[in-house]
Short mmCIF file of C-alpha atoms and ligand atoms in Angstrom, two decimals:
data_model
loop_
_atom_site.label_atom_id
_atom_site.label_comp_id
_atom_site.label_asym_id
_atom_site.label_seq_id
_atom_site.Cartn_x
_atom_site.Cartn_y
_atom_site.Cartn_z
CA MET A 185 54.80 1.08 -25.52
CA SER A 186 53.70 1.55 -29.23
CA ASN A 187 49.47 1.21 -29.16
CA SER A 188 49.80 1.87 -33.03
CA PRO A 189 47.18 -0.30 -34.92
CA SER A 190 49.21 -1.22 -38.07
CA SER A 191 52.13 -2.54 -35.79
CA ASN A 192 52.27 -6.62 -36.51
CA HIS A 193 52.12 -7.82 -32.68
CA SER A 194 49.59 -7.60 -30.51
CA HIS A 195 50.23 -5.74 -27.30
CA ILE A 196 48.06 -7.92 -24.72
CA ALA A 197 46.29 -11.16 -24.95
CA MET A 198 42.87 -11.60 -23.10
CA ILE A 199 42.20 -15.60 -22.28
CA GLY A 200 38.14 -16.11 -21.73
CA LEU A 201 36.06 -13.81 -23.62
CA GLY A 202 32.98 -14.37 -21.57
CA VAL A 203 31.17 -11.23 -20.32
CA MET A 204 34.28 -9.35 -18.71
CA GLY A 205 37.19 -10.27 -21.18
CA LYS A 206 35.33 -9.37 -24.31
CA SER A 207 34.15 -6.25 -22.58
CA LEU A 208 37.83 -5.84 -21.72
CA THR A 209 39.03 -6.76 -25.21
CA LEU A 210 36.84 -4.08 -26.66
CA ASN A 211 37.64 -1.70 -24.11
CA LEU A 212 41.25 -2.11 -25.29
CA LEU A 213 40.81 -1.95 -28.51
CA ASP A 214 38.79 1.26 -28.22
CA ASN A 215 41.69 2.75 -26.84
CA GLN A 216 43.23 1.32 -29.94
CA PHE A 217 45.50 -1.28 -28.56
CA ASN A 218 46.01 -4.68 -30.65
CA VAL A 219 44.71 -7.76 -28.65
CA ALA A 220 44.97 -11.49 -29.25
CA GLY A 221 42.24 -13.27 -27.46
CA PHE A 222 41.18 -17.12 -27.00
CA ASP A 223 38.70 -18.86 -24.99
CA ILE A 224 37.85 -22.61 -25.56
CA ASN A 225 34.46 -21.46 -25.27
CA GLU A 226 34.19 -21.41 -29.62
CA GLN A 227 30.82 -18.72 -29.23
CA HIS A 228 32.61 -16.49 -27.18
CA LEU A 229 35.66 -16.19 -29.50
CA SER A 230 33.48 -15.73 -32.81
CA ALA A 231 31.33 -13.29 -30.89
CA THR A 232 34.27 -10.93 -29.50
CA SER A 233 36.01 -11.31 -33.18
CA GLN A 234 32.76 -10.61 -34.46
CA GLU A 235 32.21 -7.45 -32.38
CA ALA A 236 35.82 -6.25 -32.86
CA GLN A 237 34.87 -5.87 -36.59
CA GLN A 238 32.10 -3.89 -36.48
CA LEU A 239 34.68 -1.86 -33.76
CA ASN A 240 37.02 -0.88 -36.53
CA LYS A 241 39.55 -0.06 -34.02
CA GLY A 242 42.99 -1.77 -33.05
CA SER A 243 42.89 -5.27 -34.22
CA PHE A 244 41.96 -8.23 -32.62
CA LEU A 245 43.50 -11.65 -33.41
CA PRO A 246 41.54 -14.78 -32.82
CA CYS A 247 44.03 -17.72 -31.79
CA ASN A 248 42.59 -21.48 -31.55
CA SER A 249 45.43 -22.36 -29.43
CA LEU A 250 48.05 -20.50 -26.47
CA THR A 251 50.68 -21.30 -28.63
CA GLU A 252 49.65 -18.87 -31.59
CA LEU A 253 48.54 -16.40 -28.56
CA LEU A 254 51.59 -16.53 -27.20
CA ASN A 255 53.42 -16.13 -30.44
CA SER A 256 51.44 -12.95 -31.39
CA LEU A 257 52.96 -10.89 -28.61
CA LYS A 258 56.01 -9.26 -28.36
CA SER A 259 58.69 -10.68 -25.36
CA PRO A 260 57.68 -9.65 -22.26
CA ARG A 261 54.25 -10.56 -23.57
CA VAL A 262 51.40 -9.50 -21.77
CA VAL A 263 48.32 -12.12 -21.08
CA ALA A 264 45.23 -11.01 -18.57
CA LEU A 265 43.24 -13.56 -17.67
CA SER A 266 39.40 -13.41 -17.88
CA ILE A 267 38.11 -16.05 -15.60
CA PRO A 268 36.44 -17.49 -12.43
CA ALA A 269 38.51 -17.96 -9.61
CA GLY A 270 40.04 -20.23 -8.40
CA ASN A 271 41.70 -23.81 -9.65
CA ILE A 272 41.34 -22.52 -12.72
CA VAL A 273 43.77 -19.68 -12.42
CA GLU A 274 46.45 -22.18 -12.32
CA GLN A 275 45.49 -25.00 -14.59
CA VAL A 276 45.44 -22.14 -16.98
CA ILE A 277 49.14 -20.79 -15.99
CA ASP A 278 50.45 -24.28 -16.31
CA ASP A 279 49.63 -24.63 -19.55
CA LEU A 280 50.77 -21.32 -20.59
CA LEU A 281 53.71 -22.55 -19.22
CA LYS A 282 53.55 -25.80 -21.02
CA SER A 283 52.45 -23.99 -24.12
CA GLY A 284 56.16 -21.56 -24.13
CA LEU A 285 55.61 -18.64 -21.64
CA GLU A 286 59.49 -17.45 -20.61
CA PRO A 287 59.83 -15.74 -16.74
CA GLN A 288 60.38 -12.51 -18.06
CA ASP A 289 56.51 -12.76 -19.27
CA ILE A 290 53.57 -11.66 -17.39
CA VAL A 291 50.67 -12.89 -16.53
CA ILE A 292 47.45 -10.77 -14.94
CA ASP A 293 44.50 -12.22 -13.24
CA THR A 294 41.81 -9.58 -13.99
CA GLY A 295 39.03 -12.30 -11.57
CA ASN A 296 37.32 -11.79 -8.45
CA SER A 297 40.30 -14.04 -6.88
CA LEU A 298 40.83 -14.49 -2.86
CA TRP A 299 43.69 -11.93 -2.33
CA THR A 300 45.46 -14.56 -0.26
CA ASP A 301 45.34 -16.69 -3.15
CA THR A 302 47.32 -13.97 -5.33
CA ILE A 303 49.91 -13.85 -2.88
CA ALA A 304 50.48 -18.05 -2.96
CA ARG A 305 50.39 -17.88 -6.47
CA GLU A 306 53.19 -15.05 -7.31
CA ALA A 307 55.31 -17.29 -4.81
CA LYS A 308 54.91 -20.15 -6.68
CA TYR A 309 55.33 -18.68 -10.09
CA GLN A 310 58.46 -17.16 -9.02
CA GLY A 311 61.10 -17.06 -11.58
CA LYS A 312 58.32 -18.60 -13.81
CA LEU A 313 56.95 -16.16 -14.77
CA GLN A 314 55.95 -12.59 -13.51
CA PHE A 315 52.80 -12.96 -11.65
CA PHE A 316 50.02 -10.00 -11.76
CA SER A 317 46.27 -8.87 -10.66
CA THR A 318 44.66 -6.29 -11.15
CA ALA A 319 40.54 -5.98 -10.03
CA VAL A 320 38.20 -4.95 -11.86
CA SER A 321 35.34 -3.41 -10.98
CA GLY A 322 31.97 -2.50 -12.75
CA GLY A 323 30.23 -5.04 -14.26
CA GLU A 324 30.01 -5.59 -17.41
CA GLN A 325 29.30 -1.31 -19.12
CA GLY A 326 32.65 -0.39 -16.77
CA ALA A 327 34.95 -3.49 -18.39
CA ARG A 328 33.39 -2.02 -21.75
CA PHE A 329 33.50 1.97 -21.43
CA GLY A 330 35.71 2.78 -17.99
CA PRO A 331 36.27 0.49 -15.28
CA ALA A 332 37.89 0.83 -12.17
CA LEU A 333 41.00 -1.61 -12.34
CA MET A 334 43.26 -2.32 -9.08
CA ALA A 335 45.81 -2.98 -10.06
CA SER A 336 49.19 -5.25 -7.93
CA GLY A 337 52.60 -7.20 -8.52
CA SER A 338 55.93 -6.09 -9.58
CA GLU A 339 56.23 -2.23 -9.44
CA LYS A 340 58.01 -3.53 -13.50
CA ALA A 341 55.95 -5.43 -14.43
CA TRP A 342 53.40 -2.51 -13.34
CA GLN A 343 55.31 0.03 -15.53
CA SER A 344 55.09 -2.40 -18.74
CA ILE A 345 50.84 -2.28 -18.00
CA LYS A 346 50.35 1.13 -16.51
CA PRO A 347 49.95 2.40 -20.23
CA MET A 348 46.82 0.72 -21.64
CA TRP A 349 45.73 0.00 -17.71
CA ASN A 350 45.22 4.32 -18.04
CA ALA A 351 44.01 4.62 -21.21
CA ILE A 352 40.76 2.20 -20.51
CA ALA A 353 40.01 3.05 -17.01
CA ALA A 354 37.58 5.08 -16.10
CA LYS A 355 38.00 8.57 -15.45
CA VAL A 356 37.42 11.68 -13.30
CA ASP A 357 37.87 15.19 -14.04
CA SER A 358 39.50 18.07 -11.99
CA ASN A 359 36.31 18.01 -9.49
CA GLY A 360 36.84 14.26 -9.17
CA LEU A 361 33.37 13.64 -10.96
CA PRO A 362 33.38 11.04 -13.44
CA VAL A 363 34.09 11.81 -17.12
CA PRO A 364 32.19 10.25 -20.68
CA PRO A 365 34.14 7.52 -22.08
CA LEU A 366 37.28 8.21 -24.53
CA HIS A 367 37.86 11.77 -22.57
CA ASP A 368 40.78 12.63 -21.33
CA GLY A 369 41.07 13.11 -17.24
CA GLU A 370 42.60 11.20 -13.72
CA PRO A 371 42.09 7.08 -13.86
CA CYS A 372 40.62 5.35 -12.00
CA ALA A 373 43.44 2.22 -12.65
CA THR A 374 45.18 2.39 -8.70
CA TYR A 375 48.52 0.71 -8.34
CA THR A 376 48.19 -0.53 -4.92
CA GLY A 377 51.46 -2.29 -4.11
CA PRO A 378 52.53 -5.84 -3.01
CA SER A 379 51.09 -8.68 -4.91
CA GLY A 380 47.62 -9.93 -3.25
CA SER A 381 46.82 -5.74 -2.49
CA GLY A 382 44.87 -5.05 -5.16
CA HIS A 383 42.54 -7.99 -4.56
CA PHE A 384 42.47 -7.02 -1.33
CA VAL A 385 41.40 -4.12 -2.22
CA LYS A 386 38.15 -5.06 -4.24
CA MET A 387 37.20 -7.81 -1.62
CA VAL A 388 36.67 -5.26 0.42
CA HIS A 389 35.48 -2.81 -1.79
CA ASN A 390 32.82 -5.78 -2.81
CA GLY A 391 32.49 -5.85 1.16
CA ILE A 392 31.21 -1.94 1.92
CA GLU A 393 29.26 -2.12 -2.28
CA TYR A 394 27.08 -5.29 0.40
CA ALA A 395 26.76 -2.90 3.29
CA ASP A 396 26.25 0.27 0.55
CA MET A 397 23.20 -2.01 -0.97
CA GLN A 398 21.56 -2.90 2.36
CA LEU A 399 21.40 0.35 3.67
CA ILE A 400 20.08 1.56 0.71
CA CYS A 401 17.31 -1.88 0.82
CA GLU A 402 16.67 -0.84 4.50
CA VAL A 403 15.70 2.84 3.43
CA TYR A 404 13.73 1.80 0.57
CA HIS A 405 11.85 -1.12 3.14
CA TYR A 406 11.14 1.64 5.80
CA LEU A 407 9.38 3.79 3.26
CA ARG A 408 7.67 1.30 1.51
CA SER A 409 6.25 -0.53 5.33
CA ALA A 410 6.01 2.10 7.46
CA LEU A 411 4.68 5.35 4.97
CA GLN A 412 3.10 2.67 2.75
CA LEU A 413 4.31 4.59 -0.50
CA PRO A 414 4.99 2.85 -3.43
CA PRO A 415 7.57 1.79 -5.72
CA SER A 416 8.27 4.66 -8.25
CA GLN A 417 7.53 7.81 -5.53
CA ILE A 418 10.13 5.97 -3.24
CA GLY A 419 12.18 5.70 -6.47
CA ASP A 420 11.67 10.34 -6.71
CA ILE A 421 13.05 10.19 -3.06
CA PHE A 422 16.07 8.45 -4.03
CA THR A 423 16.34 10.33 -7.32
CA GLN A 424 16.22 13.59 -5.37
CA TRP A 425 18.74 12.75 -2.87
CA ASN A 426 20.69 11.80 -5.98
CA LYS A 427 21.54 15.62 -6.27
CA GLY A 428 23.04 15.80 -2.58
CA ILE A 429 25.29 14.52 -0.66
CA LEU A 430 24.08 11.07 -1.27
CA ASN A 431 24.98 11.32 -4.64
CA SER A 432 26.09 7.55 -6.05
CA TYR A 433 25.74 5.33 -8.78
CA LEU A 434 23.79 2.65 -6.39
CA ILE A 435 21.57 5.67 -5.28
CA GLU A 436 20.82 6.52 -8.74
CA ILE A 437 20.11 2.74 -10.75
CA THR A 438 18.14 2.29 -7.42
CA ALA A 439 16.07 5.18 -8.41
CA ASP A 440 15.75 3.22 -11.92
CA ILE A 441 15.05 0.40 -10.64
CA LEU A 442 12.15 1.82 -8.51
CA LYS A 443 10.34 3.33 -10.98
CA GLN A 444 10.65 0.28 -14.01
CA GLN A 445 7.18 -1.39 -14.58
CA ASP A 446 7.17 -5.22 -14.39
CA PHE A 447 7.04 -6.62 -18.43
CA LEU A 448 4.29 -8.58 -17.97
CA THR A 449 1.86 -7.58 -15.13
CA GLU A 450 2.24 -3.68 -15.07
CA HIS A 451 2.88 -3.89 -11.56
CA PRO A 452 5.99 -2.47 -10.41
CA LEU A 453 9.15 -4.58 -11.15
CA VAL A 454 10.52 -4.78 -7.69
CA ASP A 455 7.57 -6.25 -6.22
CA MET A 456 7.52 -9.12 -9.05
CA ILE A 457 11.29 -10.47 -7.76
CA LEU A 458 11.71 -13.18 -5.25
CA ASP A 459 12.88 -11.62 -1.85
CA LYS A 460 16.22 -13.85 -1.68
CA ALA A 461 19.61 -12.48 -2.15
CA GLY A 462 22.09 -13.91 -3.95
CA GLN A 463 26.15 -13.36 -3.13
CA LYS A 464 29.47 -15.01 -4.86
CA GLY A 465 31.58 -14.77 -1.57
CA THR A 466 33.12 -11.41 -1.95
CA GLY A 467 30.92 -9.64 1.27
CA THR A 468 31.48 -13.49 3.35
CA TRP A 469 35.62 -12.98 2.12
CA THR A 470 35.78 -9.74 3.84
CA ALA A 471 33.77 -10.57 7.37
CA ILE A 472 35.69 -13.30 7.67
CA ASN A 473 38.80 -11.11 7.11
CA SER A 474 38.03 -9.05 9.85
CA LEU A 475 37.17 -11.46 12.39
CA GLU A 476 40.70 -13.18 11.83
CA ILE A 477 42.78 -9.98 12.14
CA GLY A 478 40.30 -8.46 15.11
CA CYS A 479 39.22 -5.83 12.91
CA PRO A 480 35.22 -4.69 13.24
CA THR A 481 33.50 -4.51 10.35
CA PRO A 482 29.61 -4.96 11.83
CA THR A 483 27.60 -2.91 9.29
CA ILE A 484 29.36 -5.16 6.59
CA THR A 485 29.05 -8.22 7.92
CA GLN A 486 25.34 -7.62 8.71
CA SER A 487 24.79 -7.04 5.01
CA VAL A 488 26.05 -10.27 4.41
CA TYR A 489 24.24 -11.59 7.36
CA ALA A 490 21.25 -9.94 5.36
CA ARG A 491 21.45 -11.19 2.21
CA SER A 492 21.98 -15.20 3.97
CA LEU A 493 18.29 -14.39 5.98
CA SER A 494 16.74 -13.06 2.61
CA SER A 495 17.46 -16.25 1.50
CA LEU A 496 15.84 -18.44 4.41
CA LYS A 497 11.99 -17.68 2.73
CA SER A 498 10.70 -20.55 3.68
CA ARG A 499 11.62 -20.24 6.94
CA ARG A 500 10.98 -16.77 7.22
CA LEU A 501 7.51 -17.88 6.05
CA ILE A 502 6.76 -19.99 8.75
CA GLY A 503 8.12 -17.60 11.44
CA ALA A 504 5.67 -14.68 9.54
CA GLN A 505 2.46 -17.06 10.71
CA CYS A 506 4.03 -18.70 14.11
CA LEU A 507 6.16 -15.46 15.52
CA LYS A 508 3.09 -12.51 16.25
CA ALA A 509 5.23 -8.95 16.92
CA LYS A 510 4.12 -6.64 18.89
CA VAL A 511 4.83 -3.51 17.09
CA GLN A 512 3.50 0.87 17.63
CA PRO A 513 1.86 2.16 14.69
CA VAL A 514 3.29 4.73 12.76
CA ASP A 515 2.75 8.34 13.06
CA LYS A 516 2.33 9.14 9.27
CA THR A 517 0.90 12.77 10.22
CA ASN A 518 4.71 14.02 9.02
CA PRO A 519 6.49 12.04 6.30
CA SER A 520 8.67 14.56 4.96
CA ALA A 521 10.22 14.44 8.11
CA ILE A 522 11.03 10.55 8.48
CA ILE A 523 12.07 11.05 5.07
CA ASN A 524 14.56 13.53 6.11
CA GLU A 525 15.37 11.82 9.06
CA LEU A 526 15.83 8.30 6.84
CA HIS A 527 18.09 10.47 4.46
CA ASP A 528 20.76 11.29 7.74
CA ALA A 529 20.86 8.00 8.58
CA LEU A 530 21.28 6.64 5.06
CA TYR A 531 24.08 9.26 5.18
CA CYS A 532 25.37 8.03 8.83
CA ALA A 533 25.00 4.67 8.07
CA LYS A 534 26.77 4.34 5.04
CA LEU A 535 30.11 6.36 6.24
CA CYS A 536 30.25 3.75 9.17
CA ALA A 537 30.39 0.71 6.34
CA TYR A 538 32.77 3.05 5.18
CA ALA A 539 35.33 3.21 8.14
CA GLN A 540 34.90 0.13 8.91
CA GLY A 541 36.56 -0.82 5.47
CA PHE A 542 38.79 1.45 5.35
CA ASP A 543 40.01 0.47 8.96
CA LEU A 544 40.01 -2.97 7.57
CA MET A 545 42.28 -2.05 5.06
CA LYS A 546 44.72 -0.64 7.74
CA ALA A 547 44.97 -3.24 9.94
CA THR A 548 45.65 -5.75 6.84
CA SER A 549 48.02 -3.22 5.41
CA GLU A 550 49.95 -3.00 8.43
CA GLN A 551 50.07 -6.89 8.52
CA GLN A 552 51.11 -7.07 5.65
CA ASN A 553 53.59 -4.26 5.23
CA TRP A 554 51.70 -2.95 2.08
CA GLN A 555 51.49 0.64 3.00
CA LEU A 556 48.19 0.94 1.57
CA ASN A 557 47.68 4.47 0.36
CA PHE A 558 43.84 5.57 1.07
CA VAL A 559 44.29 8.23 -0.89
CA ASP A 560 44.99 6.98 -3.71
CA ILE A 561 42.16 3.79 -3.23
CA ALA A 562 39.54 6.20 -2.42
CA LYS A 563 40.35 8.11 -5.80
CA GLY A 564 40.37 5.46 -7.70
CA TRP A 565 36.78 4.57 -6.76
CA ARG A 566 35.13 8.06 -7.76
CA ALA A 567 34.50 6.47 -10.95
CA GLY A 568 33.67 3.37 -12.65
CA CYS A 569 33.11 1.26 -10.06
CA ILE A 570 29.86 0.22 -7.95
CA ILE A 571 30.49 2.12 -4.74
CA ARG A 572 31.36 5.22 -7.03
CA ALA A 573 30.02 8.33 -5.41
CA THR A 574 30.89 11.97 -4.75
CA PHE A 575 31.65 10.67 -1.38
CA LEU A 576 34.72 9.12 -2.07
CA GLN A 577 36.64 12.86 -3.01
CA ASP A 578 35.20 13.72 1.01
CA ILE A 579 36.99 10.56 1.75
CA ALA A 580 40.16 11.01 -0.50
CA ASN A 581 40.07 14.83 1.30
CA ALA A 582 40.38 13.24 4.54
CA TYR A 583 43.08 10.95 4.38
CA GLN A 584 44.54 13.84 2.41
CA GLN A 585 44.55 16.21 5.53
CA THR A 586 45.77 12.97 7.54
CA PRO A 587 47.39 10.27 6.13
CA LYS A 588 47.64 8.14 9.07
CA LEU A 589 43.85 9.04 10.21
CA ASP A 590 42.84 6.41 12.79
CA ASN A 591 39.02 6.08 11.52
CA LEU A 592 36.79 7.91 9.25
CA LEU A 593 35.05 8.82 11.99
CA PHE A 594 37.23 11.18 13.30
CA ALA A 595 38.30 13.15 9.92
CA ASP A 596 36.89 16.73 11.20
CA HIS A 597 34.69 16.35 8.26
CA PHE A 598 32.86 13.79 9.12
CA ALA A 599 32.73 14.22 12.53
CA HIS A 600 30.87 17.49 11.93
CA GLN A 601 28.23 15.81 9.45
CA VAL A 602 27.53 12.65 12.34
CA GLU A 603 26.84 15.22 14.77
CA ASN A 604 24.37 17.32 13.03
CA ARG A 605 22.28 14.29 11.73
CA GLN A 606 22.87 12.22 14.65
CA LEU A 607 19.56 12.66 16.21
CA SER A 608 17.96 11.37 13.30
CA TRP A 609 19.63 8.47 12.76
CA ARG A 610 18.71 7.46 16.50
CA LYS A 611 15.57 8.21 15.68
CA THR A 612 15.29 5.99 12.69
CA VAL A 613 16.62 3.06 14.02
CA SER A 614 14.05 3.28 17.42
CA ASN A 615 11.69 3.76 14.96
CA SER A 616 11.96 1.19 13.19
CA SER A 617 11.95 -1.27 16.44
CA LEU A 618 9.08 -0.03 17.71
CA HIS A 619 7.47 -0.72 14.10
CA GLY A 620 9.18 -3.70 13.90
CA ILE A 621 11.07 -3.12 10.39
CA PRO A 622 14.52 -4.72 10.20
CA MET A 623 17.42 -2.19 9.81
CA PRO A 624 20.19 -4.68 10.25
CA GLY A 625 22.48 -2.35 8.71
CA ILE A 626 21.34 1.02 10.01
CA SER A 627 21.46 -0.33 13.45
CA SER A 628 24.64 -2.20 13.76
CA ALA A 629 26.46 1.32 12.03
CA LEU A 630 24.83 3.27 14.95
CA ASN A 631 25.69 0.34 17.44
CA TYR A 632 29.51 0.67 16.16
CA PHE A 633 28.62 4.48 16.15
CA ASP A 634 28.46 4.22 19.98
CA SER A 635 30.58 1.40 20.94
CA MET A 636 33.31 4.12 18.88
CA ASN A 637 32.44 6.83 21.00
CA CYS A 638 31.97 4.93 24.72
CA GLU A 639 35.12 5.05 26.79
CA THR A 640 34.04 2.86 29.04
CA LEU A 641 32.87 -0.37 27.36
CA PRO A 642 31.94 -3.45 29.92
CA ALA A 643 34.35 -5.59 28.54
CA ASN A 644 35.89 -4.97 32.07
CA LEU A 645 33.18 -7.47 33.65
CA LEU A 646 33.29 -9.71 30.55
CA GLN A 647 37.27 -10.04 31.69
CA ALA A 648 36.03 -10.63 35.38
CA GLN A 649 33.83 -13.75 33.78
CA ARG A 650 36.29 -14.74 31.92
CA ASP A 651 38.57 -15.00 34.89
CA PHE A 652 35.70 -16.71 36.69
CA PHE A 653 35.39 -19.40 34.76
CA GLY A 654 38.71 -19.89 32.94
CA SER A 655 41.59 -18.81 34.57
CA HIS A 656 41.97 -15.90 32.43
CA THR A 657 43.04 -13.36 33.82
CA TYR A 658 43.01 -9.22 33.43
CA SER A 659 44.85 -5.85 33.56
CA ARG A 660 43.52 -3.19 36.30
CA ILE A 661 43.39 -0.16 35.39
CA ASP A 662 45.72 0.99 37.80
CA GLN A 663 48.71 -1.03 36.83
CA PRO A 664 50.40 -1.25 33.47
CA GLU A 665 48.24 -3.66 31.12
CA SER A 666 50.94 -5.74 30.68
CA ASN A 667 50.63 -6.91 34.02
CA LYS A 668 47.81 -10.19 34.21
CA TYR A 669 45.99 -10.51 37.35
CA HIS A 670 43.55 -13.49 38.31
CA VAL A 671 41.34 -13.43 41.23
CA GLU A 672 41.33 -17.02 43.20
CA TRP A 673 37.57 -17.13 42.75
CA GLY A 674 36.56 -20.94 44.63
CA LYS A 675 39.00 -20.17 47.82
CA SER A 676 37.35 -18.30 50.74
CA PRO A 677 39.10 -15.79 51.62
CA ARG A 678 38.91 -14.49 47.46
CA ILE A 679 42.78 -12.94 46.73
CA GLU A 680 44.09 -11.65 43.90
CA VAL A 681 47.22 -13.07 42.49
CA LYS A 682 49.60 -11.27 39.73
CA ARG A 683 50.07 -13.72 37.12
C1 6PG B 187 32.04 -4.98 -9.34
C2 6PG B 187 31.09 -6.24 -8.44
C3 6PG B 187 30.85 -7.23 -9.14
C4 6PG B 187 30.64 -7.90 -8.86
C5 6PG B 187 30.50 -9.16 -7.35
C6 6PG B 187 29.08 -9.01 -6.54
O1 6PG B 187 32.83 -4.57 -8.94
O2 6PG B 187 31.95 -5.02 -10.13
O3 6PG B 187 31.69 -6.29 -7.25
O4 6PG B 187 32.73 -7.82 -8.56
O5 6PG B 187 28.38 -7.70 -9.25
O6 6PG B 187 30.91 -9.83 -7.69
O7 6PG B 187 29.32 -9.96 -6.36
P1 6PG B 187 27.30 -10.73 -5.59
O8 6PG B 187 27.19 -11.63 -6.31
O9 6PG B 187 28.02 -11.33 -4.52
O10 6PG B 187 26.85 -9.45 -5.55
#
C-alpha cells in the first residue's frame, strides 16, 4: 500500500470522530496515511478537520455523506468504525451497504464490541462485505500516539490493513520496553485469528485491567487505613515499586494520582473523589464468560463485584452504623516490613489475575478452535494498552518456553517468584482480615492459589450431598471416572448402585 500523501484517494475512512475516532485519525495522518472522515455530529467533523490541518501531515478529507466517503476510497475500500458497541454498528453498516459498499470492501469495527456479536456480524455480512474487527486499548492518548491493537477476521483483510495498523500501533524496543511515538520498534498490533477473537482478547484484557486496578486500590486502602499514611507518601511508595518487578502503567498513574492536590480545597484530590466505581461492562462480560465456560477467574470477578459494592454507598453508610466490626489493632512497630509484605502480596495476586485471564483465553480458544498465540498476545500488551507492564515480557517468555503451558502459575519463573513471596501474601491477607480492611481481590487470589495447589478439595463431600438429595451420582477414586455411582440413601440398609 502506498502511503504517499500526494495520492488522490484516501487510504482509509473513519466513521465516528469522537475521542477515539479523532485520535486514531490524527495518528494515521501522523504516519502519512490519507483519511476520509465522517460523523453525524458536525462539531466532531470540524474539530478533526482543524486538528488535521495543524498537523500538516497525510491528508484529511471531511465528508458530508457516506457516499462521498466511499467515493474517496480506492477498491477494496477500508472503512473503520469508531462508534459505540451495540446495534448502532449494524445500522451504520446497513447504511454503508445502501451507499454503495461492495463485497470486497473491508469494514473494521474498532469499538469495544462483545466478541460474540462480532462473530454474528461476520456471518451476517458474508458475501456482502469483509467484516473485520480491531479492538483498541490505551484510551485517548493511546489511540493518538500508539495504541495496542487486537485485530481479527480474514487473513486476506489483515494483509490490507496490517501496514496501517503496524504504523500507528505502540512499539517496543528489543528489550520489550515501550519506545516514544513515531520511533521504530516492534509494533503492538496483534492479529489474533478468526473473527471475534480480537474482541475476545480485548475483553479479557479489560477483565485483567479491572483486577489490576482493584488490587492496587486494596494496597492503597491498607496503607491508608492500617498505617495511616497520607496519599502523597503512598504515591512515593508506588513510584519506588514502579522501578522494580511491579513496573507498569497502572502503578505509574496511581503514584501520579496520589500526589495530586485538589484544585479547590488543596486536600489530596483522591480524598475529594466519591468512592463509587463506574463500569461499562467489559469486566462483567469476562466474568460471565468464565462462568459459562467453567474456567474460574475469581480475582477478575471479585473486582467486578468490588465495583458494584462500592456503588452501594448509601447501604454501606447504614452498614457503617449498624455492623460493629471487632478488629485487632495494627502493630505499627515495623511499617517497612508491612510495606514489603504488601508489595509481594500485590505481585502474587496480580500474577493470579493474569493466570486466570490467560486460562480463560486458553479455554475459549480451544472451544472456538482459534489457536490463540499467547506469546503474541503477551507481547502485544507490552506497550500502548492499559495493562502494559514489564511483567508481560516474563509472560511472553513463559509461553515461548512452554507453548502448551497449563497455567501461568506453573511456569518455572513464576512458581519461583511466588514461592519466595508467598508468606508475605499470606500475612497480608490474614492481617487485613484481623484489622477489618477488605481485600476481596488479594484474598480471592490467595484462595485461587491455594485451591490450585490442593490435591484433594472437599468436592468429594459435595458430590455426596448432591447424590443424597438429587441422585446426581458420583465417580469413585478406585474406578474409571466415567463409571457413575449412587447410594440409595433413603433405604435401609443403604446400598451403592452403579448407574
Ligand atoms: C482500554 C480500556 C478502555 C476503557 C474501558 C474501561 O483498554 O483502553 O480498557 O477500553 O477504559 O472501557 O471501562 P470501564 O468504564 O468499565 O472501567
